[in-house]
PDB file of C-alpha atoms and ligand atoms in Angstrom:
ATOM      1  CA  MET Q 409      14.496  -3.842   9.017  1.00 88.00           C
ATOM      2  CA  ALA Q 410      13.447  -7.126   7.531  1.00 96.00           C
ATOM      3  CA  LYS Q 411      10.953  -9.175   9.392  1.00 98.00           C
ATOM      4  CA  LEU Q 412      11.142 -12.656  10.601  1.00 98.00           C
ATOM      5  CA  GLY Q 413       8.207 -15.367   9.920  1.00 98.00           C
ATOM      6  CA  VAL Q 414       8.652 -18.371  12.012  1.00 99.00           C
ATOM      7  CA  ASN Q 415       7.825 -21.511  10.333  1.00 98.00           C
ATOM      8  CA  ILE Q 416       6.409 -23.956  13.010  1.00 98.00           C
ATOM      9  CA  ASP Q 417       5.690 -27.033  10.953  1.00 98.00           C
ATOM     10  CA  HIS Q 418       8.419 -29.025  12.822  1.00 98.00           C
ATOM     11  CA  VAL Q 419       6.686 -28.502  15.950  1.00 98.00           C
ATOM     12  CA  ALA Q 420       3.838 -30.397  14.558  1.00 98.00           C
ATOM     13  CA  THR Q 421       6.351 -32.939  13.031  1.00 98.00           C
ATOM     14  CA  ILE Q 422       7.579 -33.980  16.644  1.00 97.00           C
ATOM     15  CA  ARG Q 423       3.765 -34.026  17.652  1.00 98.00           C
ATOM     16  CA  GLN Q 424       3.069 -36.417  14.766  1.00 97.00           C
ATOM     17  CA  ALA Q 425       6.085 -38.750  15.677  1.00 96.00           C
ATOM     18  CA  ARG Q 426       3.756 -40.108  18.494  1.00 96.00           C
ATOM     19  CA  GLY Q 427       0.606 -39.251  16.980  1.00 93.00           C
ATOM     20  CA  GLY Q 428      -0.624 -37.435  20.219  1.00 95.00           C
ATOM     21  CA  GLU Q 429      -1.286 -33.769  21.249  1.00 97.00           C
ATOM     22  CA  GLU Q 430       2.065 -32.443  22.262  1.00 97.00           C
ATOM     23  CA  PRO Q 431       4.024 -30.276  21.440  1.00 98.00           C
ATOM     24  CA  ASP Q 432       1.227 -27.974  20.361  1.00 98.00           C
ATOM     25  CA  PRO Q 433       2.025 -25.716  17.371  1.00 98.00           C
ATOM     26  CA  VAL Q 434      -0.509 -23.385  18.497  1.00 98.00           C
ATOM     27  CA  ALA Q 435       1.463 -22.797  21.734  1.00 98.00           C
ATOM     28  CA  ALA Q 436       4.449 -22.563  19.881  1.00 98.00           C
ATOM     29  CA  ALA Q 437       3.182 -19.888  17.643  1.00 98.00           C
ATOM     30  CA  THR Q 438       2.181 -17.718  20.666  1.00 98.00           C
ATOM     31  CA  LEU Q 439       5.807 -18.132  22.183  1.00 98.00           C
ATOM     32  CA  ALA Q 440       7.505 -17.188  18.960  1.00 98.00           C
ATOM     33  CA  GLU Q 441       5.342 -14.062  18.878  1.00 98.00           C
ATOM     34  CA  LEU Q 442       6.096 -13.134  22.406  1.00 98.00           C
ATOM     35  CA  ALA Q 443       9.824 -13.476  21.452  1.00 98.00           C
ATOM     36  CA  GLY Q 444       9.453 -11.035  18.549  1.00 98.00           C
ATOM     37  CA  ALA Q 445       8.327 -13.061  15.427  1.00 98.00           C
ATOM     38  CA  ASP Q 446       6.542 -10.782  12.891  1.00 98.00           C
ATOM     39  CA  GLY Q 447       4.573 -13.585  11.511  1.00 98.00           C
ATOM     40  CA  ILE Q 448       3.862 -17.203  11.763  1.00 99.00           C
ATOM     41  CA  THR Q 449       4.067 -19.517   8.697  1.00 98.00           C
ATOM     42  CA  ILE Q 450       2.654 -23.061   8.384  1.00 98.00           C
ATOM     43  CA  HIS Q 451       2.455 -25.395   5.434  1.00 97.00           C
ATOM     44  CA  LEU Q 452      -0.850 -27.461   5.058  1.00 98.00           C
ATOM     45  CA  ARG Q 453       0.275 -30.333   3.014  1.00 96.00           C
ATOM     46  CA  GLU Q 454      -2.026 -32.622   1.098  1.00 94.00           C
ATOM     47  CA  ASP Q 455      -0.821 -35.631   3.418  1.00 94.00           C
ATOM     48  CA  ARG Q 456      -1.175 -33.646   6.506  1.00 96.00           C
ATOM     49  CA  ARG Q 457       1.986 -35.077   7.552  1.00 95.00           C
ATOM     50  CA  HIS Q 458       2.587 -32.255  10.250  1.00 97.00           C
ATOM     51  CA  ILE Q 459       0.224 -29.287  10.279  1.00 98.00           C
ATOM     52  CA  ASN Q 460      -3.230 -30.267  10.252  1.00 98.00           C
ATOM     53  CA  ASP Q 461      -6.695 -28.522   9.591  1.00 98.00           C
ATOM     54  CA  ARG Q 462      -7.213 -28.219  13.499  1.00 98.00           C
ATOM     55  CA  ASP Q 463      -3.955 -26.352  13.702  1.00 98.00           C
ATOM     56  CA  LEU Q 464      -4.769 -23.935  10.928  1.00 98.00           C
ATOM     57  CA  LYS Q 465      -8.216 -23.187  12.351  1.00 98.00           C
ATOM     58  CA  LEU Q 466      -7.024 -22.476  15.831  1.00 98.00           C
ATOM     59  CA  LEU Q 467      -3.898 -20.527  14.590  1.00 98.00           C
ATOM     60  CA  ARG Q 468      -6.246 -18.195  12.544  1.00 98.00           C
ATOM     61  CA  GLN Q 469      -7.828 -17.356  15.871  1.00 98.00           C
ATOM     62  CA  THR Q 470      -4.932 -17.066  18.038  1.00 98.00           C
ATOM     63  CA  VAL Q 471      -2.177 -15.549  15.800  1.00 98.00           C
ATOM     64  CA  LYS Q 472      -1.809 -11.916  16.561  1.00 98.00           C
ATOM     65  CA  THR Q 473       0.915 -10.988  13.918  1.00 98.00           C
ATOM     66  CA  LYS Q 474       0.331 -12.483  10.448  1.00 98.00           C
ATOM     67  CA  LEU Q 475      -0.587 -15.991   9.384  1.00 98.00           C
ATOM     68  CA  ASN Q 476       1.147 -17.044   6.217  1.00 98.00           C
ATOM     69  CA  LEU Q 477      -0.281 -20.386   4.857  1.00 98.00           C
ATOM     70  CA  GLU Q 478       2.045 -22.225   2.458  1.00 97.00           C
ATOM     71  CA  MET Q 479       0.018 -24.493   0.136  1.00 97.00           C
ATOM     72  CA  ALA Q 480      -0.182 -26.138  -3.236  1.00 96.00           C
ATOM     73  CA  ALA Q 481      -2.322 -24.516  -5.806  1.00 96.00           C
ATOM     74  CA  THR Q 482      -5.013 -27.004  -5.663  1.00 96.00           C
ATOM     75  CA  ALA Q 483      -8.667 -26.809  -5.638  1.00 97.00           C
ATOM     76  CA  GLU Q 484      -8.816 -28.391  -2.004  1.00 97.00           C
ATOM     77  CA  MET Q 485      -6.398 -25.926  -0.705  1.00 98.00           C
ATOM     78  CA  VAL Q 486      -7.969 -22.829  -2.171  1.00 98.00           C
ATOM     79  CA  ALA Q 487     -11.381 -23.952  -0.815  1.00 98.00           C
ATOM     80  CA  ILE Q 488      -9.692 -24.183   2.715  1.00 98.00           C
ATOM     81  CA  ALA Q 489      -7.851 -20.764   2.439  1.00 98.00           C
ATOM     82  CA  LEU Q 490     -11.025 -19.150   1.368  1.00 98.00           C
ATOM     83  CA  SER Q 491     -12.887 -20.469   4.211  1.00 98.00           C
ATOM     84  CA  VAL Q 492     -10.269 -19.832   6.834  1.00 98.00           C
ATOM     85  CA  LYS Q 493      -8.546 -16.618   5.542  1.00 98.00           C
ATOM     86  CA  PRO Q 494      -5.044 -16.651   6.467  1.00 98.00           C
ATOM     87  CA  ASP Q 495      -3.424 -13.125   5.839  1.00 98.00           C
ATOM     88  CA  MET Q 496      -1.197 -14.399   3.109  1.00 98.00           C
ATOM     89  CA  CYS Q 497      -1.068 -17.639   1.074  1.00 98.00           C
ATOM     90  CA  THR Q 498       2.322 -18.552  -0.386  1.00 98.00           C
ATOM     91  CA  LEU Q 499       1.864 -20.928  -3.354  1.00 97.00           C
ATOM     92  CA  VAL Q 500       4.495 -23.785  -3.485  1.00 96.00           C
ATOM     93  CA  PRO Q 501       4.981 -26.854  -5.679  1.00 94.00           C
ATOM     94  CA  GLU Q 502       4.187 -30.029  -3.718  1.00 82.00           C
ATOM     95  CA  LYS Q 503       5.377 -33.470  -4.269  1.00 75.00           C
ATOM     96  CA  ARG Q 504       4.166 -36.319  -1.681  1.00 62.00           C
ATOM     97  CA  GLN Q 505       7.649 -38.125  -1.557  1.00 68.00           C
ATOM     98  CA  GLU Q 506       9.689 -35.158  -0.833  1.00 69.00           C
ATOM     99  CA  LEU Q 507      11.184 -34.451   2.606  1.00 71.00           C
ATOM    100  CA  THR Q 508      10.556 -30.665   2.237  1.00 69.00           C
ATOM    101  CA  THR Q 509       9.756 -28.227  -0.628  1.00 67.00           C
ATOM    102  CA  GLU Q 510      12.418 -29.047  -3.180  1.00 73.00           C
ATOM    103  CA  GLY Q 511      12.211 -26.303  -5.877  1.00 86.00           C
ATOM    104  CA  GLY Q 512      10.218 -23.269  -6.671  1.00 95.00           C
ATOM    105  CA  LEU Q 513       6.967 -23.053  -8.471  1.00 96.00           C
ATOM    106  CA  ASP Q 514       7.318 -23.131 -12.094  1.00 95.00           C
ATOM    107  CA  VAL Q 515       4.889 -19.996 -12.633  1.00 96.00           C
ATOM    108  CA  ARG Q 516       6.137 -19.678 -16.270  1.00 95.00           C
ATOM    109  CA  MET Q 517       4.968 -23.109 -17.285  1.00 93.00           C
ATOM    110  CA  ALA Q 518       1.819 -22.748 -15.577  1.00 94.00           C
ATOM    111  CA  MET Q 519       0.548 -19.047 -16.135  1.00 95.00           C
ATOM    112  CA  GLN Q 520      -3.181 -19.683 -16.663  1.00 96.00           C
ATOM    113  CA  GLY Q 521      -3.676 -22.079 -13.892  1.00 96.00           C
ATOM    114  CA  VAL Q 522      -1.608 -19.942 -11.267  1.00 97.00           C
ATOM    115  CA  ALA Q 523      -3.238 -16.779 -12.450  1.00 98.00           C
ATOM    116  CA  GLU Q 524      -6.670 -18.210 -11.767  1.00 98.00           C
ATOM    117  CA  VAL Q 525      -5.673 -19.344  -8.154  1.00 98.00           C
ATOM    118  CA  VAL Q 526      -4.107 -15.899  -7.366  1.00 98.00           C
ATOM    119  CA  GLU Q 527      -7.247 -14.207  -8.481  1.00 98.00           C
ATOM    120  CA  LYS Q 528      -9.431 -16.416  -6.537  1.00 98.00           C
ATOM    121  CA  LEU Q 529      -7.455 -15.888  -3.302  1.00 98.00           C
ATOM    122  CA  GLN Q 530      -6.971 -12.116  -3.741  1.00 98.00           C
ATOM    123  CA  ASP Q 531     -10.877 -11.897  -4.311  1.00 98.00           C
ATOM    124  CA  GLY Q 532     -11.173 -13.431  -0.969  1.00 98.00           C
ATOM    125  CA  GLY Q 533      -9.231 -10.704   0.514  1.00 98.00           C
ATOM    126  CA  ILE Q 534      -5.752 -12.707   0.841  1.00 98.00           C
ATOM    127  CA  VAL Q 535      -2.560 -11.430   0.004  1.00 98.00           C
ATOM    128  CA  VAL Q 536      -0.802 -13.705  -2.448  1.00 98.00           C
ATOM    129  CA  SER Q 537       2.835 -14.758  -2.521  1.00 98.00           C
ATOM    130  CA  LEU Q 538       4.678 -17.161  -4.919  1.00 98.00           C
ATOM    131  CA  PHE Q 539       7.554 -19.332  -4.028  1.00 97.00           C
ATOM    132  CA  VAL Q 540       9.985 -19.136  -6.884  1.00 97.00           C
ATOM    133  CA  ASP Q 541      13.692 -19.759  -7.577  1.00 97.00           C
ATOM    134  CA  PRO Q 542      15.723 -16.775  -7.912  1.00 98.00           C
ATOM    135  CA  ASP Q 543      15.314 -16.868 -11.732  1.00 97.00           C
ATOM    136  CA  THR Q 544      14.445 -13.655 -13.611  1.00 97.00           C
ATOM    137  CA  ASP Q 545      12.100 -15.339 -15.887  1.00 97.00           C
ATOM    138  CA  GLN Q 546       9.945 -16.868 -12.821  1.00 98.00           C
ATOM    139  CA  VAL Q 547      10.068 -13.146 -11.168  1.00 98.00           C
ATOM    140  CA  LYS Q 548       8.599 -11.774 -14.393  1.00 98.00           C
ATOM    141  CA  ALA Q 549       6.007 -14.363 -14.761  1.00 98.00           C
ATOM    142  CA  SER Q 550       4.846 -13.930 -10.994  1.00 98.00           C
ATOM    143  CA  ASN Q 551       4.339 -10.255 -11.720  1.00 98.00           C
ATOM    144  CA  LYS Q 552       2.366 -11.196 -14.902  1.00 98.00           C
ATOM    145  CA  VAL Q 553       0.043 -13.536 -12.998  1.00 98.00           C
ATOM    146  CA  GLY Q 554      -0.789 -10.879 -10.702  1.00 98.00           C
ATOM    147  CA  ALA Q 555       1.227 -12.038  -7.493  1.00 98.00           C
ATOM    148  CA  ASP Q 556       1.455  -9.455  -4.577  1.00 98.00           C
ATOM    149  CA  TYR Q 557       4.774 -10.983  -3.434  1.00 98.00           C
ATOM    150  CA  ILE Q 558       7.274 -13.406  -4.278  1.00 98.00           C
ATOM    151  CA  GLU Q 559       9.196 -15.662  -1.783  1.00 98.00           C
ATOM    152  CA  ILE Q 560      12.522 -16.432  -3.156  1.00 98.00           C
ATOM    153  CA  HIS Q 561      13.811 -19.909  -2.770  1.00 97.00           C
ATOM    154  CA  THR Q 562      17.121 -19.792  -0.847  1.00 98.00           C
ATOM    155  CA  GLY Q 563      17.687 -23.518  -0.788  1.00 97.00           C
ATOM    156  CA  ALA Q 564      20.455 -23.472  -3.616  1.00 97.00           C
ATOM    157  CA  PHE Q 565      22.446 -20.644  -1.776  1.00 98.00           C
ATOM    158  CA  ALA Q 566      22.032 -22.634   1.549  1.00 98.00           C
ATOM    159  CA  ASP Q 567      23.461 -25.774  -0.007  1.00 97.00           C
ATOM    160  CA  ALA Q 568      26.249 -24.355  -1.831  1.00 98.00           C
ATOM    161  CA  LYS Q 569      29.162 -26.459  -1.167  1.00 97.00           C
ATOM    162  CA  ASP Q 570      31.965 -23.653  -1.268  1.00 97.00           C
ATOM    163  CA  TRP Q 571      32.447 -19.898  -1.130  1.00 97.00           C
ATOM    164  CA  LYS Q 572      32.309 -19.421  -5.005  1.00 98.00           C
ATOM    165  CA  ALA Q 573      29.156 -21.351  -5.454  1.00 98.00           C
ATOM    166  CA  GLU Q 574      27.664 -19.452  -2.564  1.00 98.00           C
ATOM    167  CA  GLN Q 575      28.549 -15.984  -3.926  1.00 98.00           C
ATOM    168  CA  ALA Q 576      27.032 -17.105  -7.311  1.00 98.00           C
ATOM    169  CA  GLU Q 577      23.749 -17.959  -5.642  1.00 98.00           C
ATOM    170  CA  LEU Q 578      23.928 -14.827  -3.635  1.00 98.00           C
ATOM    171  CA  GLU Q 579      24.161 -12.868  -6.611  1.00 98.00           C
ATOM    172  CA  ARG Q 580      21.085 -14.776  -8.260  1.00 98.00           C
ATOM    173  CA  ILE Q 581      19.091 -13.775  -5.236  1.00 98.00           C
ATOM    174  CA  GLU Q 582      20.301 -10.145  -5.375  1.00 98.00           C
ATOM    175  CA  ASN Q 583      19.376  -9.896  -8.995  1.00 98.00           C
ATOM    176  CA  ALA Q 584      15.817 -11.633  -8.414  1.00 98.00           C
ATOM    177  CA  VAL Q 585      15.252  -9.021  -5.525  1.00 98.00           C
ATOM    178  CA  LYS Q 586      16.223  -6.109  -7.558  1.00 98.00           C
ATOM    179  CA  LEU Q 587      13.883  -7.083 -10.477  1.00 98.00           C
ATOM    180  CA  GLY Q 588      11.198  -7.935  -8.111  1.00 98.00           C
ATOM    181  CA  VAL Q 589      11.383  -4.593  -6.567  1.00 98.00           C
ATOM    182  CA  LYS Q 590      11.527  -2.898 -10.027  1.00 98.00           C
ATOM    183  CA  LEU Q 591       8.309  -4.529 -10.847  1.00 98.00           C
ATOM    184  CA  GLY Q 592       6.661  -3.489  -7.624  1.00 98.00           C
ATOM    185  CA  LEU Q 593       6.368  -7.074  -6.106  1.00 98.00           C
ATOM    186  CA  GLY Q 594       7.003  -7.440  -2.326  1.00 98.00           C
ATOM    187  CA  ILE Q 595       9.744  -9.688  -1.731  1.00 98.00           C
ATOM    188  CA  ASN Q 596      10.124 -12.502   0.901  1.00 98.00           C
ATOM    189  CA  ALA Q 597      12.866 -15.208   0.947  1.00 98.00           C
ATOM    190  CA  GLY Q 598      13.295 -18.442   2.714  1.00 98.00           C
ATOM    191  CA  HIS Q 599      14.312 -22.201   2.777  1.00 97.00           C
ATOM    192  CA  GLY Q 600      17.483 -23.551   4.414  1.00 98.00           C
ATOM    193  CA  LEU Q 601      18.377 -20.325   6.103  1.00 98.00           C
ATOM    194  CA  ASN Q 602      20.213 -20.678   9.504  1.00 98.00           C
ATOM    195  CA  TYR Q 603      21.999 -18.716  12.128  1.00 98.00           C
ATOM    196  CA  THR Q 604      25.184 -18.688   9.951  1.00 98.00           C
ATOM    197  CA  ASN Q 605      24.051 -17.960   6.450  1.00 98.00           C
ATOM    198  CA  ILE Q 606      21.161 -15.594   7.115  1.00 98.00           C
ATOM    199  CA  LYS Q 607      23.654 -12.672   7.665  1.00 97.00           C
ATOM    200  CA  LYS Q 608      24.684 -12.636   4.029  1.00 97.00           C
ATOM    201  CA  VAL Q 609      21.052 -12.628   2.828  1.00 98.00           C
ATOM    202  CA  ALA Q 610      19.779 -10.232   5.195  1.00 97.00           C
ATOM    203  CA  ALA Q 611      22.604  -7.863   4.378  1.00 96.00           C
ATOM    204  CA  LEU Q 612      21.457  -7.652   0.789  1.00 96.00           C
ATOM    205  CA  GLY Q 613      18.412  -5.388   1.655  1.00 93.00           C
ATOM    206  CA  GLY Q 614      15.261  -5.244  -0.150  1.00 96.00           C
ATOM    207  CA  ILE Q 615      13.772  -8.393   1.345  1.00 98.00           C
ATOM    208  CA  GLU Q 616      10.894  -7.607   3.542  1.00 98.00           C
ATOM    209  CA  GLU Q 617      10.461 -10.941   5.436  1.00 98.00           C
ATOM    210  CA  PHE Q 618      12.312 -14.289   5.942  1.00 98.00           C
ATOM    211  CA  ASN Q 619      10.647 -17.456   6.477  1.00 98.00           C
ATOM    212  CA  ILE Q 620      12.546 -19.742   8.562  1.00 98.00           C
ATOM    213  CA  GLY Q 621      11.690 -22.876  10.230  1.00 98.00           C
ATOM    214  CA  HIS Q 622      14.010 -25.745  10.529  1.00 98.00           C
ATOM    215  CA  SER Q 623      17.085 -23.952  11.987  1.00 98.00           C
ATOM    216  CA  ILE Q 624      14.898 -22.185  14.564  1.00 98.00           C
ATOM    217  CA  ILE Q 625      13.141 -25.231  15.747  1.00 98.00           C
ATOM    218  CA  SER Q 626      16.413 -27.163  15.862  1.00 98.00           C
ATOM    219  CA  ARG Q 627      17.919 -24.683  18.047  1.00 98.00           C
ATOM    220  CA  ALA Q 628      14.841 -24.321  20.090  1.00 98.00           C
ATOM    221  CA  VAL Q 629      14.946 -28.105  21.050  1.00 98.00           C
ATOM    222  CA  LEU Q 630      18.371 -27.181  22.831  1.00 98.00           C
ATOM    223  CA  VAL Q 631      18.094 -23.730  23.949  1.00 98.00           C
ATOM    224  CA  GLY Q 632      14.256 -22.916  24.067  1.00 98.00           C
ATOM    225  CA  LEU Q 633      11.997 -21.370  21.401  1.00 98.00           C
ATOM    226  CA  ASP Q 634      12.201 -17.967  23.110  1.00 98.00           C
ATOM    227  CA  ARG Q 635      16.009 -17.671  22.943  1.00 98.00           C
ATOM    228  CA  ALA Q 636      16.065 -19.258  19.475  1.00 98.00           C
ATOM    229  CA  VAL Q 637      13.554 -16.719  17.925  1.00 98.00           C
ATOM    230  CA  ARG Q 638      15.299 -13.788  19.788  1.00 98.00           C
ATOM    231  CA  ASP Q 639      18.718 -14.868  18.389  1.00 98.00           C
ATOM    232  CA  MET Q 640      17.383 -14.786  14.886  1.00 98.00           C
ATOM    233  CA  VAL Q 641      15.478 -11.588  15.295  1.00 98.00           C
ATOM    234  CA  ASP Q 642      18.882 -10.120  16.330  1.00 98.00           C
ATOM    235  CA  LEU Q 643      20.783 -11.474  13.411  1.00 98.00           C
ATOM    236  CA  ILE Q 644      18.479  -9.999  10.952  1.00 97.00           C
ATOM    237  CA  LYS Q 645      18.221  -6.786  12.805  1.00 94.00           C
ATOM    238  CA  TYR Q 646      22.212  -6.313  12.821  1.00 91.00           C
ATOM    239  CA  ALA Q 647      22.994  -7.901   9.423  1.00 88.00           C
TER     240      ALA Q 647
HETATM  241  N1  PXP G2119       9.544 -21.098   2.830  1.00 85.52           N
HETATM  242  C1  PXP G2119       8.946 -22.015   2.090  1.00 85.52           C
HETATM  243  C2  PXP G2119       8.153 -21.803   0.821  1.00 85.52           C
HETATM  244  C3  PXP G2119       9.046 -23.391   2.504  1.00 85.52           C
HETATM  245  O1  PXP G2119       8.413 -24.396   1.899  1.00 85.52           O
HETATM  246  C4  PXP G2119       9.708 -23.558   3.811  1.00 85.52           C
HETATM  247  C5  PXP G2119       9.903 -25.103   4.151  1.00 85.52           C
HETATM  248  O2  PXP G2119       8.619 -25.450   4.810  1.00 85.52           O
HETATM  249  C6  PXP G2119      10.393 -22.693   4.349  1.00 85.52           C
HETATM  250  C7  PXP G2119      10.350 -21.502   3.737  1.00 85.52           C
HETATM  251  C8  PXP G2119      11.296 -22.862   5.454  1.00 85.52           C
HETATM  252  O3  PXP G2119      12.424 -23.486   5.353  1.00 85.52           O
HETATM  253  P1  PXP G2119      13.322 -24.042   6.353  1.00 85.52           P
HETATM  254  O4  PXP G2119      12.580 -24.936   7.141  1.00 85.52           O
HETATM  255  O5  PXP G2119      14.399 -24.770   5.633  1.00 85.52           O
HETATM  256  O6  PXP G2119      13.803 -22.914   7.240  1.00 85.52           O
END
């Protein structure tokens, strides 16, 4: 059965709306784990717009499952990761003005730079994943630079406007999963997944873990985090 990594960035987004101390993403992580999450994912952005350095340090001490740090492949972030030692680092592209991560990492265009970062993190005992579009060239490049995992960007699938476009995106994801498995990469997936569209992606098989944030935290505002996480765990389990 595929696993669920809960992205708790938006708990911190609500905290930052008032610049105070609540809600605390550290408390949210514990509740998500108690409700069955297999991992906790956070994105420490250059501008610290939601998760901050204090959250990362405390989560490293309190997360009992697996801590996955999404980060840009910059010298600052590599130094932080090597000192805090999350279980996994997922390298993502980062633009200051974007609302959320817009596209996958262009591994093919930056092979050497990405390979160096992958090696540094792995030397520090951290498992490295690369967030890439479901594109065969990017999957091959991820393997070449020595990544342990890829996280397939499911945003285009989630944004598809009609059934035909959705099927085409699902096929791209399926092909990327198959190629990744063949190359020996571990496969995660995420972005834009919700309580409706998760069923189709989870039914594909071959994906080890889904990283889901916005839809879970949105539902949690209405029904509570425990229920929101349990509902998603069940959908993945029975897909
Ligand atoms: N995976 C990656 C690499 C991301 O950058 C994000 C968004 O922070 C997610 C998964 C989760 O996406 P969403 O919030 O749309 O579920």
